[in-house]
Short mmCIF file of C-alpha atoms and ligand atoms in Angstrom, two decimals:
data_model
loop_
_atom_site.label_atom_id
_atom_site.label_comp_id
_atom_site.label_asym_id
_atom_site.label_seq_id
_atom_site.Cartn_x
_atom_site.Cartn_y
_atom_site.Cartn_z
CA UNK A 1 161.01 -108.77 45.73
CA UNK A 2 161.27 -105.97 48.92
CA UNK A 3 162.24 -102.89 47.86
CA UNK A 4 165.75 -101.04 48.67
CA UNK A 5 166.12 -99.71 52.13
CA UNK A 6 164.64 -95.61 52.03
CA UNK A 7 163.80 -93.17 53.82
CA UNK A 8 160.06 -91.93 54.62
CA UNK A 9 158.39 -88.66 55.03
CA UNK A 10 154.44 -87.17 55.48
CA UNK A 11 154.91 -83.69 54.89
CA UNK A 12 151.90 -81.63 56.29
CA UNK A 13 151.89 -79.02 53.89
CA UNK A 14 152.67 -78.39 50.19
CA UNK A 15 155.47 -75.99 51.03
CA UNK A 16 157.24 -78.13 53.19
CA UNK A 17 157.09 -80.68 50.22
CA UNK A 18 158.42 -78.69 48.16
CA UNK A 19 160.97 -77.42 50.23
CA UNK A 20 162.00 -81.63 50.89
CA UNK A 21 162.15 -82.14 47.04
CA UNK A 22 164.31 -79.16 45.99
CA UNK A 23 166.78 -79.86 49.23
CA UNK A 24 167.12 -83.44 48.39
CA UNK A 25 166.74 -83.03 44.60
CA UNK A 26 167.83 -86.15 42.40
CA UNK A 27 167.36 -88.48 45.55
CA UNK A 28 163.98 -88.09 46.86
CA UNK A 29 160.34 -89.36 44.52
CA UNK A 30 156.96 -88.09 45.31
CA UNK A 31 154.66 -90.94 46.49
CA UNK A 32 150.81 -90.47 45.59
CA UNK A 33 148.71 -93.85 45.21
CA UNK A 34 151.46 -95.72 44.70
CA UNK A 35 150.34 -97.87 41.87
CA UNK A 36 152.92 -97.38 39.70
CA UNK A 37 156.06 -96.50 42.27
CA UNK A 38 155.80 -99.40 44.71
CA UNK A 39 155.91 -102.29 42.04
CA UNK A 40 158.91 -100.53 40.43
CA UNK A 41 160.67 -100.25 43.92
CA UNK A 42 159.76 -104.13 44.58
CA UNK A 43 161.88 -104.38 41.14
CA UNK A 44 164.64 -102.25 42.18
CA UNK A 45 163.96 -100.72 38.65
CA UNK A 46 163.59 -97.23 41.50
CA UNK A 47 165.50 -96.93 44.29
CA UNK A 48 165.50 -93.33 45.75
CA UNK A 49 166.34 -92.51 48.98
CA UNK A 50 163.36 -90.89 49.98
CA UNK A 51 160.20 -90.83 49.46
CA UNK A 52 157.78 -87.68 49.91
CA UNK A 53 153.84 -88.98 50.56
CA UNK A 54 151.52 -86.17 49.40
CA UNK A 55 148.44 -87.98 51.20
CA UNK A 56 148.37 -85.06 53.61
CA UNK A 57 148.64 -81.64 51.62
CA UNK A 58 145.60 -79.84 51.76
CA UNK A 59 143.42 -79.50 48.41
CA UNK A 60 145.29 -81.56 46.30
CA UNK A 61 142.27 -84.11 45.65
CA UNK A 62 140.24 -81.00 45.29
CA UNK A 63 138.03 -80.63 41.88
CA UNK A 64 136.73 -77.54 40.77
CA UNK A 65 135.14 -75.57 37.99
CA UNK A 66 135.66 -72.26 37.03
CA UNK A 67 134.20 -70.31 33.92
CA UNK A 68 137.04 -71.30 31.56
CA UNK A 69 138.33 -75.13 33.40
CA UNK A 70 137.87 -77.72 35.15
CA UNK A 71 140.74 -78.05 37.48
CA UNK A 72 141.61 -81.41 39.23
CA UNK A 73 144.50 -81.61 42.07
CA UNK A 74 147.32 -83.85 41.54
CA UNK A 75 146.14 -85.88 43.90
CA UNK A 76 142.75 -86.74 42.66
CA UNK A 77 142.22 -90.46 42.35
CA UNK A 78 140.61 -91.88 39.32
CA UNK A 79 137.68 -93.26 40.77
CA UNK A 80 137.09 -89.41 42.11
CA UNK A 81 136.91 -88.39 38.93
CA UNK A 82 134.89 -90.63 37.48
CA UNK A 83 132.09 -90.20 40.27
CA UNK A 84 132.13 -86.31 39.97
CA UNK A 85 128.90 -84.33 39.59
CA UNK A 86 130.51 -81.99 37.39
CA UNK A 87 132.69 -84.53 35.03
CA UNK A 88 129.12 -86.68 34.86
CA UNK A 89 127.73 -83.63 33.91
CA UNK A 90 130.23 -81.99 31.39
CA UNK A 91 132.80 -83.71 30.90
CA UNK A 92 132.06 -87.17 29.06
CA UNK A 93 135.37 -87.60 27.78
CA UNK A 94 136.69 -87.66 31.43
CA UNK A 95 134.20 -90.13 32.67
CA UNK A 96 134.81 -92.36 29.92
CA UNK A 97 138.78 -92.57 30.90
CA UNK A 98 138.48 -92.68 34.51
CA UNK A 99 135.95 -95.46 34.66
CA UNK A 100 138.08 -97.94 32.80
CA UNK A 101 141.26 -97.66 34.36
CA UNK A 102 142.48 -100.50 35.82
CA UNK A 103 139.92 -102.32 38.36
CA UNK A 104 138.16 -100.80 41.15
CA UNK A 105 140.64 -101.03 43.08
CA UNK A 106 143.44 -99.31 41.12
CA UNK A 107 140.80 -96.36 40.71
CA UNK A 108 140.55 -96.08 44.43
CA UNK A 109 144.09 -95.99 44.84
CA UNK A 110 146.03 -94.27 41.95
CA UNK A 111 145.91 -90.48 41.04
CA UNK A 112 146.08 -88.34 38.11
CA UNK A 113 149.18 -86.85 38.84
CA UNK A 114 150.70 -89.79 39.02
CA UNK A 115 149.50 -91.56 36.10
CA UNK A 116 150.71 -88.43 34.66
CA UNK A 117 154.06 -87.71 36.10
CA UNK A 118 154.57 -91.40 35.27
CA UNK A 119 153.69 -91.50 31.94
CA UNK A 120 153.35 -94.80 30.87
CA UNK A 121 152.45 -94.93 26.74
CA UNK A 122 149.78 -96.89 27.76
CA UNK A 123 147.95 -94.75 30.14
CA UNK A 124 144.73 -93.37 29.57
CA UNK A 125 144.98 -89.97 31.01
CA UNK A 126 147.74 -88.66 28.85
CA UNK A 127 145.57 -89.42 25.57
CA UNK A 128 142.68 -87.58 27.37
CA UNK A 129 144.51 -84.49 28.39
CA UNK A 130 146.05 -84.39 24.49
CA UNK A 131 143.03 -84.66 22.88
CA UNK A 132 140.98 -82.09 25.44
CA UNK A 133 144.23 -79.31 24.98
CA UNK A 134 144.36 -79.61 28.71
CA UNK A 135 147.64 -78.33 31.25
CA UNK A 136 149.66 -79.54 33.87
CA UNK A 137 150.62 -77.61 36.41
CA UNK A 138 154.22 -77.88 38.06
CA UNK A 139 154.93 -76.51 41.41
CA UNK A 140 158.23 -75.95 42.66
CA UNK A 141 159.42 -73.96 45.91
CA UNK A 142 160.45 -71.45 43.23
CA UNK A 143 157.60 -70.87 41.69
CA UNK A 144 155.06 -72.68 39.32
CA UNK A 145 154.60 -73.05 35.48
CA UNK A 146 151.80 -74.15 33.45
CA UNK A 147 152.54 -76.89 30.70
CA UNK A 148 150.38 -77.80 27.47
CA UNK A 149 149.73 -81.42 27.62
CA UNK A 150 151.02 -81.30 24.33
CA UNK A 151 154.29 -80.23 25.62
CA UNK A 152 154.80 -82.37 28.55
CA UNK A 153 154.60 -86.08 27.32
CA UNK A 154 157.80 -86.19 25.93
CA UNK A 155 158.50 -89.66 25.85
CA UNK A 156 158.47 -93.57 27.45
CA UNK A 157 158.54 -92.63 31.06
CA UNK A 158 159.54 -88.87 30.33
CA UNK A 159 157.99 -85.91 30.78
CA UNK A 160 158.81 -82.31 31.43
CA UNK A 161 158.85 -82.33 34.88
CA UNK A 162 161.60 -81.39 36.86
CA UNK A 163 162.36 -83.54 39.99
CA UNK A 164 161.70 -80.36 42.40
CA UNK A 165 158.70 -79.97 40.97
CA UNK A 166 155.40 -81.53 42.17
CA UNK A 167 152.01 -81.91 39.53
CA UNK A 168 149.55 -80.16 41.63
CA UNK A 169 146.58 -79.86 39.13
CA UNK A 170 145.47 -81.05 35.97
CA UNK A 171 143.54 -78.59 33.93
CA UNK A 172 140.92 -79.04 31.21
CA UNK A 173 139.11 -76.23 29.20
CA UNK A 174 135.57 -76.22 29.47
CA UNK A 175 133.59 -77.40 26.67
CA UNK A 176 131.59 -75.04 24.94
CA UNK A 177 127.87 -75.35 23.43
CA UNK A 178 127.54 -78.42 20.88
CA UNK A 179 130.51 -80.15 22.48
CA UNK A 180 131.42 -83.36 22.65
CA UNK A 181 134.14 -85.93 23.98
CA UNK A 182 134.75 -89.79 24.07
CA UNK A 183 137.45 -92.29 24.86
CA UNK A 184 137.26 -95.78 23.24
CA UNK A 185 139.75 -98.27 24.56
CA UNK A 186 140.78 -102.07 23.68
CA UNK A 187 142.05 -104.08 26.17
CA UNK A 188 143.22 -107.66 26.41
CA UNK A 189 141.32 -108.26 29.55
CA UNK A 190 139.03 -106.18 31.88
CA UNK A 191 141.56 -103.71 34.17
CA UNK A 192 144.00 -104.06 31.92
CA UNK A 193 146.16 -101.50 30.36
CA UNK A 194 144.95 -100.50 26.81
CA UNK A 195 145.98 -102.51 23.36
CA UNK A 196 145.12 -99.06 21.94
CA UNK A 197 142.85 -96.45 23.01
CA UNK A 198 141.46 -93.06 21.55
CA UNK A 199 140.67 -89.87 23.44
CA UNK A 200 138.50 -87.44 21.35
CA UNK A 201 137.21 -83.97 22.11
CA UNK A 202 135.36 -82.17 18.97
CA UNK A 203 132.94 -79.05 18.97
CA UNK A 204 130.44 -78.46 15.54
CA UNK A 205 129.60 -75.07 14.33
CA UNK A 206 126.55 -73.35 13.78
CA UNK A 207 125.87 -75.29 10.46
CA UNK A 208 127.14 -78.86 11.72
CA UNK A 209 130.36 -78.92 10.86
CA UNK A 210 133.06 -79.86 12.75
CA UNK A 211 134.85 -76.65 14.04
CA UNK A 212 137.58 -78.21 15.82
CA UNK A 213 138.95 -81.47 17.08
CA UNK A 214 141.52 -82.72 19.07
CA UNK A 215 142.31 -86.31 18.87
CA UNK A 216 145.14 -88.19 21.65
CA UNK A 217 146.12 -92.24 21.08
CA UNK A 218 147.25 -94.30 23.82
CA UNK A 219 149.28 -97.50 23.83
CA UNK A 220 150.06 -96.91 20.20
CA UNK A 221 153.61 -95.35 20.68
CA UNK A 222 156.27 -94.82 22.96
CA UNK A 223 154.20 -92.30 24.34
CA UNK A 224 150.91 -90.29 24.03
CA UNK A 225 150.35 -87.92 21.69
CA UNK A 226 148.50 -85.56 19.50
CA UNK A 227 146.97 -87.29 16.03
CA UNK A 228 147.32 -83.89 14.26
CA UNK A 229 147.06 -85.67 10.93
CA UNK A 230 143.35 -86.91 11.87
CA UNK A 231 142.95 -83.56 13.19
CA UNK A 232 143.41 -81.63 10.14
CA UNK A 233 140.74 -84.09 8.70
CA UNK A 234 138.08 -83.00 10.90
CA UNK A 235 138.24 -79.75 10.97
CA UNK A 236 135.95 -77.96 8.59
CA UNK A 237 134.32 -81.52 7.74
CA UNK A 238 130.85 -82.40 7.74
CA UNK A 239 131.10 -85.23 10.24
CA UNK A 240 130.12 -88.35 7.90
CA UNK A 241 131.33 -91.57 8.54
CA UNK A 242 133.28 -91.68 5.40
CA UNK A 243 135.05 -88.62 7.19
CA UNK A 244 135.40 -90.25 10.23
CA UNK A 245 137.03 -93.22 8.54
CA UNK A 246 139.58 -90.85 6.62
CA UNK A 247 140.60 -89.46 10.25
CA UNK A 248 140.84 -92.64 11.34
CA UNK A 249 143.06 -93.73 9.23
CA UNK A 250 145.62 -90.80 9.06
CA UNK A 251 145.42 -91.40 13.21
CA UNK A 252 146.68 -95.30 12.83
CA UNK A 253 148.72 -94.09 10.21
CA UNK A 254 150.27 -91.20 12.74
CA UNK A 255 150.72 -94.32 14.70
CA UNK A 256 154.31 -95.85 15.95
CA UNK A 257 153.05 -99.15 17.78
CA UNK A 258 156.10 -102.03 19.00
CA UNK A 259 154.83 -105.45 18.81
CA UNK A 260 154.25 -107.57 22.31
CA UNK A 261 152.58 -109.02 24.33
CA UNK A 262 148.87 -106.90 23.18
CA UNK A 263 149.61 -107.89 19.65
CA UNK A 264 151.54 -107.38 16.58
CA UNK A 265 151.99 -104.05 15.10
CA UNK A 266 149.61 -104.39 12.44
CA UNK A 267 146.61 -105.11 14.70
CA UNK A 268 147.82 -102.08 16.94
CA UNK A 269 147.73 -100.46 14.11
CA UNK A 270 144.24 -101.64 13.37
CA UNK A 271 143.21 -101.11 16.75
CA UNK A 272 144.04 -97.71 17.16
CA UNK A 273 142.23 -96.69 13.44
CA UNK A 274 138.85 -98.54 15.26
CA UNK A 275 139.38 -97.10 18.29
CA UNK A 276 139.32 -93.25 16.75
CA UNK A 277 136.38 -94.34 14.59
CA UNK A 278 134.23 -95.39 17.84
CA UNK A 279 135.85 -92.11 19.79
CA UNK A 280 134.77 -90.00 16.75
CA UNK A 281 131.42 -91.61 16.58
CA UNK A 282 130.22 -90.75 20.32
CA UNK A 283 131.86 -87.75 20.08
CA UNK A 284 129.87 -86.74 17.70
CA UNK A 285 126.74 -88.07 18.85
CA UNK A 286 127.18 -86.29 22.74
CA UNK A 287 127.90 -83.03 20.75
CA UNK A 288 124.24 -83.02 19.61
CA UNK A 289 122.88 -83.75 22.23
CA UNK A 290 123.50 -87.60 23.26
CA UNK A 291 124.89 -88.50 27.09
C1 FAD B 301 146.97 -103.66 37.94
C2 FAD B 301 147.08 -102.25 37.43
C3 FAD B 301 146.30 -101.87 36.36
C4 FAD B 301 146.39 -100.56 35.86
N1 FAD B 301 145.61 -100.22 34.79
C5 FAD B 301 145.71 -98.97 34.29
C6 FAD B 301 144.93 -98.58 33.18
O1 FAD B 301 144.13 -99.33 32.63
N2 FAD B 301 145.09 -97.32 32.71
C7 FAD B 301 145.95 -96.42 33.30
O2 FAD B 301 146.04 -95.29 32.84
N3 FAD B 301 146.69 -96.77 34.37
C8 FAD B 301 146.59 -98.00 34.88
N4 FAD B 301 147.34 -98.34 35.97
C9 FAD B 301 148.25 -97.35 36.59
C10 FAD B 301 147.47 -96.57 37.65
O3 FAD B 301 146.54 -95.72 37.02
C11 FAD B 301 148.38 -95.69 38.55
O4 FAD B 301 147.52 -95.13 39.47
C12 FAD B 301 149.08 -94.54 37.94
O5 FAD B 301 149.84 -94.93 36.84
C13 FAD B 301 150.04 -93.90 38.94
O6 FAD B 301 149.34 -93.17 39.87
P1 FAD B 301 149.72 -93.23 41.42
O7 FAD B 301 148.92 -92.16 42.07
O8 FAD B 301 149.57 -94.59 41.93
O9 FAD B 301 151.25 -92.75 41.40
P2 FAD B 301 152.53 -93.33 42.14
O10 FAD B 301 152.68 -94.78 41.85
O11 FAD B 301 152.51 -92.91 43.56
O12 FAD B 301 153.67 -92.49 41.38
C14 FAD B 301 153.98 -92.76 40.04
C15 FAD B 301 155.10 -91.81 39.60
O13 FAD B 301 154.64 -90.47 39.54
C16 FAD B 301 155.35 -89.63 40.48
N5 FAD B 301 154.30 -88.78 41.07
C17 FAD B 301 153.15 -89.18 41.63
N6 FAD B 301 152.37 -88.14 41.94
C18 FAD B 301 153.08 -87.03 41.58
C19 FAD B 301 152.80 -85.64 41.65
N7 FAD B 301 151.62 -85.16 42.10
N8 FAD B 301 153.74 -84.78 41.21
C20 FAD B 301 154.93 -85.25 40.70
N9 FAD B 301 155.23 -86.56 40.62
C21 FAD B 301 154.31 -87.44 41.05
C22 FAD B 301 156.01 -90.58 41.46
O14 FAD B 301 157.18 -90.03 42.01
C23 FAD B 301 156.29 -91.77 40.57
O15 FAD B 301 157.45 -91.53 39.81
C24 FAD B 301 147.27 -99.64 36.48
C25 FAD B 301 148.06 -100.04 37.56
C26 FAD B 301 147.96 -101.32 38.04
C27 FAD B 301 148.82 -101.70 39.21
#
């Protein structure tokens, strides 16, 4: 289908972005890779009257690490990401996410503010950001606010972003000594969309055991979230594999799947108790010392 008739603009700056989107607020969408918008305008399922590119504003694809985070713009693409010194270096978790989204050339194209401004239920980031306590920030022209990740994916398609508001970076603690983060992810075909994936980030104390955890499902609900029930496991637990089973299971059972096209609800559920095992498995492994 073609798309309603809209308007188009290139801003060369963030402020005058931001400036667009609070005086035409309600009728103008941010356009980043485009992977998700343009389909749903070719639907008519979107039909704003503007649209605002961010291609031009300055350090928005930037990716840098401080002492405390990694901080990636908005505007980062996936395949970015994924190729990173730093995220091949540190952060494991990352690379695993951002090398199996979509195909090549959805990685080249789409961004990581807009997967998560988005927020399809069966994106990978979201799960990712969950499970690594990560933040979003939200820039408006009156200011800018910091969200949790475990505050922000609120729902199918929902998130707590305003419409004046633009995601300029993603942030992700850095991982500490005897760290270590996976994502496992089941999909019906390569460069598609998970059947049910698991993002986990763990650390182990002095004396092995697991000092804290943070585990995010994908595809498994009608959005991302936190499996604080698997969570609670972990923490304190020698890592066994009977203990990674029991996690496992209060995950799938934290788990809200719908039945279609991917499968039933039972093998979702299935899924997304397999996919936490292998996430909890590497996890574990890279925090003593594994790549
Ligand atoms: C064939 C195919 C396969 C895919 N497979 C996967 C997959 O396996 N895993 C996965 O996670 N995703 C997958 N995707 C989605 C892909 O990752 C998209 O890149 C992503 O969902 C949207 O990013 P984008 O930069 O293209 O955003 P756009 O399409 O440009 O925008 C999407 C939405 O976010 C808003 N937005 C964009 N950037 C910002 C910003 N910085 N601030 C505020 N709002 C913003 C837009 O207004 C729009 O509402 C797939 C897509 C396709 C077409």
């Amino acid at each position: 289908m073609i798309p309603a008739q809209f308007d188009y603009v290139r801003p060369p700056a963030l402020a005058d972005a931001l400036r667009i989107l609070k005086e035409r607020e309600g009728e103008a969408k941010v356009l980043s890779g485009g992977y998700s918008l343009l389909p749903l305008l070719k639907l008519r399922m979107a039909q704003p009257a503007l649209l605002v590119d961010i291609r031009d504003l300055d350090g928005l694809d930037r990716i840098v690490e401080t002492a405390e985070e990694l901080r990636i713009g908005g505007r980062a693409t996936h395949r970015a990401i994924h190729e990173d010194a730093t995220v091949t270096a540190r952060y494991p978790l990352l690379r695993d996410a951002a090398g199996g989204i979509g195909d090549p050339q959805v990685r080249n194209w789409g961004t990581i503010g807009g997967s998560c401004a988005h927020a399809d239920p069966s994106a990978d980031w979201p799960a990712v950001l969950i499970a690594a306590r990560g933040s979003l920030v939200c820039r408006s022209a009156d200011g800018e606010r910091t969200v949790p990740a475990r505050a922000f994916f609120l729902d199918t398609f929902q998130t707590a972003i305003e419409p004046t508001e633009l995601l300029t970076e993603v942030r992700v603690p850095r991982p500490g000594d005897r760290s270590g983060g996976a994502y496992a992810k089941i999909e019906r075909k390569a460069g598609d969309f998970a059947t049910a994936a698991a993002a986990v980030q763990l650390s182990l104390a002095d004396d092995g055991t697991i000092a804290e955890a943070g585990v995010g499902l994908a595809a498994v609900a009608e959005t991302a979230f936190a499996a604080t029930d698997a969570e609670a496991v972990l923490r304190g637990g020698t890592p066994t594999e009977e203990l990674f089973r029991r996690a496992a299971q209060a995950a799938a059972a934290q788990s809200r799947p719908a039945a279609d096209g991917h499968g039933p609800v039972d093998y979702k559920r299935a899924m997304a108790a397999e996919m936490t095992l292998r996430a909890l498995r590497r996890a574990v492994a890279r925090a003593r010392g594994a790549t």
